[in-house]
XYZ file of C-alpha atoms in Angstrom:
351
model
C -3.286 -18.970 10.961
C -4.997 -18.559 7.603
C -4.144 -20.981 4.823
C -4.464 -18.571 1.853
C -2.102 -15.640 2.376
C -1.703 -14.402 -1.238
C 1.799 -12.982 -0.627
C 2.638 -9.774 -2.428
C -0.965 -8.537 -2.440
C -3.346 -6.517 -0.265
C -7.128 -6.239 -0.127
C -8.949 -3.925 -2.506
C -10.240 -2.184 0.639
C -6.710 -1.084 1.514
C -6.146 0.147 -2.031
C -9.453 2.062 -1.907
C -8.394 3.705 1.351
C -5.027 4.701 -0.134
C -6.656 6.161 -3.246
C -9.291 8.014 -1.191
C -6.691 9.641 1.054
C -4.443 10.501 -1.907
C -7.424 12.215 -3.530
C -8.161 14.198 -0.358
C -4.532 15.348 -0.311
C -4.629 16.426 -3.942
C -2.101 13.846 -5.143
C -2.344 13.852 -8.970
C -3.941 10.622 -10.146
C -1.493 10.540 -13.052
C 1.146 9.395 -10.580
C -0.687 6.211 -9.603
C -3.729 5.753 -11.842
C -1.872 3.341 -14.113
C -0.911 0.950 -11.313
C -2.519 -2.473 -11.139
C -5.572 -2.529 -8.869
C -6.543 1.134 -9.213
C -8.938 0.645 -12.155
C -12.565 1.055 -11.027
C -13.508 -2.540 -11.845
C -10.786 -3.784 -9.488
C -10.926 -1.054 -6.862
C -14.586 -1.702 -6.064
C -14.481 -5.496 -6.243
C -13.870 -6.950 -2.786
C -12.708 -10.241 -4.293
C -9.741 -8.534 -5.968
C -6.351 -8.199 -4.315
C -3.952 -5.622 -5.722
C -0.155 -5.861 -5.589
C 1.169 -4.416 -2.335
C 3.451 -2.252 -4.474
C 0.393 -0.260 -5.545
C -0.617 0.983 -2.078
C 3.056 1.406 -1.152
C 3.608 3.717 -4.124
C 0.501 5.747 -3.277
C 1.818 6.150 0.284
C 5.134 7.424 -1.117
C 3.331 9.969 -3.274
C 1.126 11.043 -0.350
C 4.063 11.744 1.953
C 5.323 14.189 -0.662
C 2.223 16.257 0.153
C 2.029 15.988 3.963
C 4.375 14.903 6.785
C 4.003 11.250 7.689
C 2.261 11.852 11.092
C -0.512 13.757 9.314
C -0.860 10.982 6.743
C -1.125 8.396 9.535
C -3.878 10.417 11.207
C -5.780 11.024 7.970
C -5.687 7.318 7.097
C -7.140 6.500 10.521
C -9.823 9.168 10.209
C -10.915 7.645 6.907
C -10.995 4.105 8.363
C -14.494 3.885 9.825
C -15.473 0.482 11.199
C -16.408 -1.701 8.237
C -13.719 -0.237 5.979
C -11.919 -3.581 6.062
C -15.018 -5.754 6.164
C -14.843 -8.977 8.152
C -11.406 -8.137 9.558
C -12.853 -5.147 11.420
C -15.665 -7.224 12.895
C -13.250 -9.881 14.113
C -12.085 -7.216 16.586
C -15.313 -5.432 17.398
C -17.533 -8.528 17.808
C -15.255 -10.794 19.855
C -16.095 -11.656 23.501
C -13.290 -9.295 24.632
C -11.159 -6.751 22.771
C -8.087 -8.902 23.523
C -9.615 -11.952 21.851
C -10.611 -9.731 18.937
C -7.120 -8.373 18.314
C -5.736 -11.927 18.536
C -8.167 -13.011 15.814
C -7.182 -9.959 13.766
C -3.504 -10.892 14.096
C -4.196 -14.442 12.943
C -6.154 -13.180 9.929
C -4.088 -10.108 9.000
C -3.754 -11.529 5.477
C -7.390 -10.573 4.868
C -6.172 -6.956 4.660
C -2.394 -6.781 4.378
C 0.565 -8.487 2.746
C 1.759 -10.866 5.456
C 5.033 -11.447 3.617
C 6.021 -7.926 4.746
C 3.612 -6.987 7.577
C 3.202 -8.696 10.944
C 0.840 -8.007 13.847
C 1.898 -9.453 17.199
C 0.048 -9.470 20.539
C 2.157 -9.961 23.680
C 0.800 -10.301 27.225
C 3.076 -9.369 30.108
C 1.359 -9.462 33.477
C -0.942 -6.463 33.689
C -0.014 -5.125 30.252
C -0.739 -6.088 26.642
C 1.523 -4.859 23.842
C 0.454 -4.833 20.209
C 3.344 -4.583 17.752
C 3.324 -3.919 14.028
C 6.364 -4.809 11.944
C 6.614 -3.634 8.335
C 9.473 -4.819 6.114
C 8.218 -3.433 2.795
C 10.847 -1.651 0.727
C 9.190 1.763 0.609
C 10.490 5.245 1.258
C 11.334 6.148 4.854
C 8.514 8.676 5.241
C 5.956 6.300 3.744
C 7.135 3.408 5.932
C 6.774 5.614 9.027
C 3.251 6.559 7.939
C 2.275 2.887 7.507
C 3.584 1.925 10.952
C 2.060 4.953 12.608
C -1.316 4.347 10.978
C -1.372 0.645 11.870
C -0.987 1.351 15.600
C -3.626 4.068 15.425
C -6.011 1.710 13.630
C -5.578 -0.968 16.316
C -6.347 1.544 19.062
C -9.359 2.776 17.118
C -10.832 -0.718 16.617
C -10.172 -1.780 20.207
C -11.962 1.336 21.443
C -14.894 0.564 19.137
C -15.012 -2.954 20.597
C -14.895 -1.706 24.194
C -17.269 1.164 23.330
C -15.152 3.611 25.242
C -12.024 5.674 24.726
C -8.906 3.623 25.381
C -5.761 5.476 26.439
C -2.543 3.510 25.909
C 0.158 3.374 28.551
C 2.768 4.139 25.912
C 3.491 4.087 22.206
C 6.842 3.310 20.589
C 7.635 4.100 16.966
C 10.473 2.864 14.800
C 10.799 6.350 13.335
C 12.707 9.549 13.889
C 10.899 12.157 15.969
C 8.957 14.516 13.653
C 9.023 18.279 14.084
C 5.422 18.332 15.294
C 3.680 15.673 17.390
C 0.122 17.050 17.325
C -1.222 14.566 14.790
C 0.271 11.601 16.656
C -1.065 12.794 20.018
C -4.523 12.974 18.464
C -4.069 9.578 16.805
C -3.021 7.757 19.975
C -4.740 9.831 22.659
C -1.523 10.203 24.647
C 1.727 12.146 24.787
C 3.629 9.062 25.977
C 5.236 8.432 22.588
C 8.830 7.246 22.217
C 10.648 7.532 18.897
C 13.619 5.702 17.346
C 12.453 2.503 19.060
C 13.507 -0.957 17.828
C 9.864 -1.744 16.986
C 6.543 0.067 16.628
C 4.089 -0.894 19.372
C 1.191 0.307 21.490
C 0.690 -0.905 25.080
C -2.542 -1.029 27.096
C -3.559 -2.148 30.553
C -4.665 -5.766 30.304
C -7.801 -4.879 32.236
C -8.818 -2.505 29.409
C -8.712 -5.329 26.880
C -10.059 -8.254 28.910
C -13.335 -6.658 29.991
C -16.297 -8.239 28.126
C -17.268 -6.558 24.863
C -20.699 -4.964 25.508
C -22.344 -6.241 22.320
C -20.610 -9.629 21.847
C -22.777 -12.524 20.663
C -21.901 -16.139 21.566
C -20.516 -18.057 18.592
C -20.214 -15.019 16.331
C -16.406 -15.005 16.404
C -16.271 -18.554 15.046
C -18.569 -17.547 12.170
C -16.416 -14.499 11.397
C -13.214 -16.559 11.423
C -14.723 -18.973 8.890
C -15.844 -16.021 6.790
C -12.326 -14.562 6.884
C -10.919 -17.899 5.651
C -13.512 -18.020 2.890
C -12.729 -14.435 1.877
C -9.098 -15.361 1.296
C -9.919 -18.693 -0.349
C -12.075 -16.988 -2.994
C -9.898 -13.898 -3.487
C -8.569 -13.076 -6.953
C -4.955 -11.818 -6.923
C -4.536 -9.359 -9.772
C -1.305 -10.821 -11.028
C 0.742 -13.671 -12.141
C 4.466 -13.231 -11.484
C 4.962 -11.052 -14.572
C 2.111 -8.722 -13.572
C 3.640 -8.416 -10.115
C 6.999 -7.536 -11.669
C 5.406 -4.913 -13.923
C 3.634 -3.312 -10.988
C 6.893 -3.186 -9.025
C 8.633 -1.726 -12.092
C 5.978 0.971 -12.537
C 5.905 1.861 -8.844
C 9.709 2.195 -8.785
C 9.680 4.639 -11.703
C 10.641 8.002 -10.183
C 11.241 9.806 -13.469
C 14.950 9.062 -13.724
C 14.064 5.465 -14.484
C 13.949 2.411 -12.219
C 17.051 0.317 -11.669
C 17.330 -3.450 -11.901
C 18.696 -3.596 -8.351
C 15.917 -1.373 -7.014
C 13.112 -3.460 -8.522
C 14.784 -6.695 -7.391
C 14.914 -5.279 -3.864
C 11.210 -4.411 -3.977
C 10.439 -7.986 -5.006
C 12.808 -9.450 -2.375
C 14.914 -11.374 -4.913
C 18.442 -11.075 -6.276
C 19.074 -9.340 -9.593
C 20.186 -12.683 -11.064
C 16.946 -14.370 -9.974
C 14.905 -11.498 -11.369
C 16.576 -11.735 -14.773
C 16.129 -15.521 -14.797
C 12.392 -15.203 -14.029
C 12.004 -12.642 -16.816
C 13.693 -15.033 -19.213
C 11.307 -17.807 -18.111
C 8.406 -15.502 -19.014
C 9.833 -14.777 -22.455
C 10.928 -11.219 -21.815
C 13.926 -9.187 -20.654
C 14.719 -6.302 -18.334
C 15.520 -3.980 -21.241
C 12.370 -4.990 -23.093
C 10.163 -4.386 -20.068
C 11.864 -1.071 -19.356
C 11.286 0.070 -22.926
C 7.607 -0.927 -22.731
C 7.244 1.056 -19.517
C 8.862 4.093 -21.114
C 6.730 3.761 -24.239
C 3.521 3.622 -22.199
C 4.591 6.537 -20.017
C 5.609 8.712 -22.976
C 2.403 7.892 -24.854
C 0.333 8.810 -21.804
C 2.190 12.114 -21.361
C 1.792 12.995 -25.026
C -1.918 12.173 -24.936
C -2.822 13.814 -21.621
C -0.427 16.749 -21.122
C 1.008 19.717 -22.982
C 4.544 19.132 -21.705
C 7.369 19.886 -24.103
C 9.595 17.151 -25.520
C 12.521 17.943 -23.227
C 10.288 17.690 -20.153
C 8.786 14.386 -21.313
C 12.245 13.002 -22.082
C 13.452 13.956 -18.586
C 10.437 12.303 -16.957
C 10.916 9.130 -18.955
C 14.608 8.458 -18.493
C 15.831 9.702 -21.870
C 18.836 11.968 -22.205
C 17.119 14.593 -24.347
C 14.331 15.297 -26.834
C 16.393 13.850 -29.698
C 16.594 10.439 -27.995
C 12.858 10.656 -27.284
C 12.062 11.345 -30.953
C 14.163 8.371 -32.065
C 12.301 6.106 -29.654
C 8.865 7.305 -30.782
C 9.896 6.861 -34.424
C 10.968 3.290 -33.663
C 7.717 2.437 -31.832
C 5.149 4.215 -33.952
C 6.870 5.199 -37.207
C 6.030 8.854 -36.611
C 7.087 11.876 -34.559
C 5.970 12.778 -31.014
C 4.180 15.864 -32.346
C 2.274 13.808 -34.925
C 1.413 11.216 -32.292
C 0.064 13.910 -29.993
C -1.969 15.504 -32.794
C -3.412 12.168 -33.871
C -4.414 11.352 -30.291
C -6.173 14.688 -29.848
C -8.139 14.075 -33.015
C -8.684 10.320 -32.816
C -7.077 8.341 -29.934
C -6.944 5.066 -31.893
C -5.251 6.461 -34.990
C -1.686 5.457 -34.119
C -0.738 2.173 -32.482
C 2.653 0.687 -31.601
């Protein structure tokens, strides 16, 4: 097992994939462009690791545009071998596909947040079952898409290792049956899909995964494992604890305003612990919430033509009057004046 897991973060490659698919689906960038890890200098730097909350929020926004089975399929279609760097080659270059998926399970932290995601490989006589468990606190549809995609990705990589089409014996999904199964049948190459299962898994004949990989090179797997360890050892998580909190706060903002309990749940701590950690960092829940609202309102005033009532509703204020009072307190001016100043000279008014 790897020694540098960087809990709470995922690879920039996973964030890039999420952003790419969201763009293909027409998800407005305004909904996620402000999240930590999406800036170009971080998105295209393979040393950076973004908060897991960033890709989770993008998945939530994406499932508002397409049903989760279609999102799972699209994610897989955009995951060509090499998308996840060394982690992909751990599977495709091992002596057998089975050894490759074992290495991938041991080094899942290269790609995913292993504090919430687990890949397990179980051998049972003539069958091998690969399970993916996801405990992230994301919307039901988005969670289903993540689980569905993960199983499809494993099948895809194993087939690339074997250099032939692998048909699973069965697939189980910890999800309610969708109205249409077409996307999942294409993703898994089988109709043998069971829903509402205790865990999400994909099962193959052991003989499919133990046959020698056609292009394996002796000793290459050991080199790739060392490279995977080095990748994690030199990674740069894009947060200290306060940054992680702010990303969770921003990703929980659904327009009505995030709740203390909801953000605490996303960070897997109690509300009391969350407030104590904020105090240790010299800030408060109310202060952070006001900063989030200020930034959101400023962005909406600068980049949209929405009216004051609409901006107030999207920012958790009761009405335009409350919004005007807040802007006056922050900037010493009115929302209209702030918008006009930004259109003429973006740096004219500062908080």
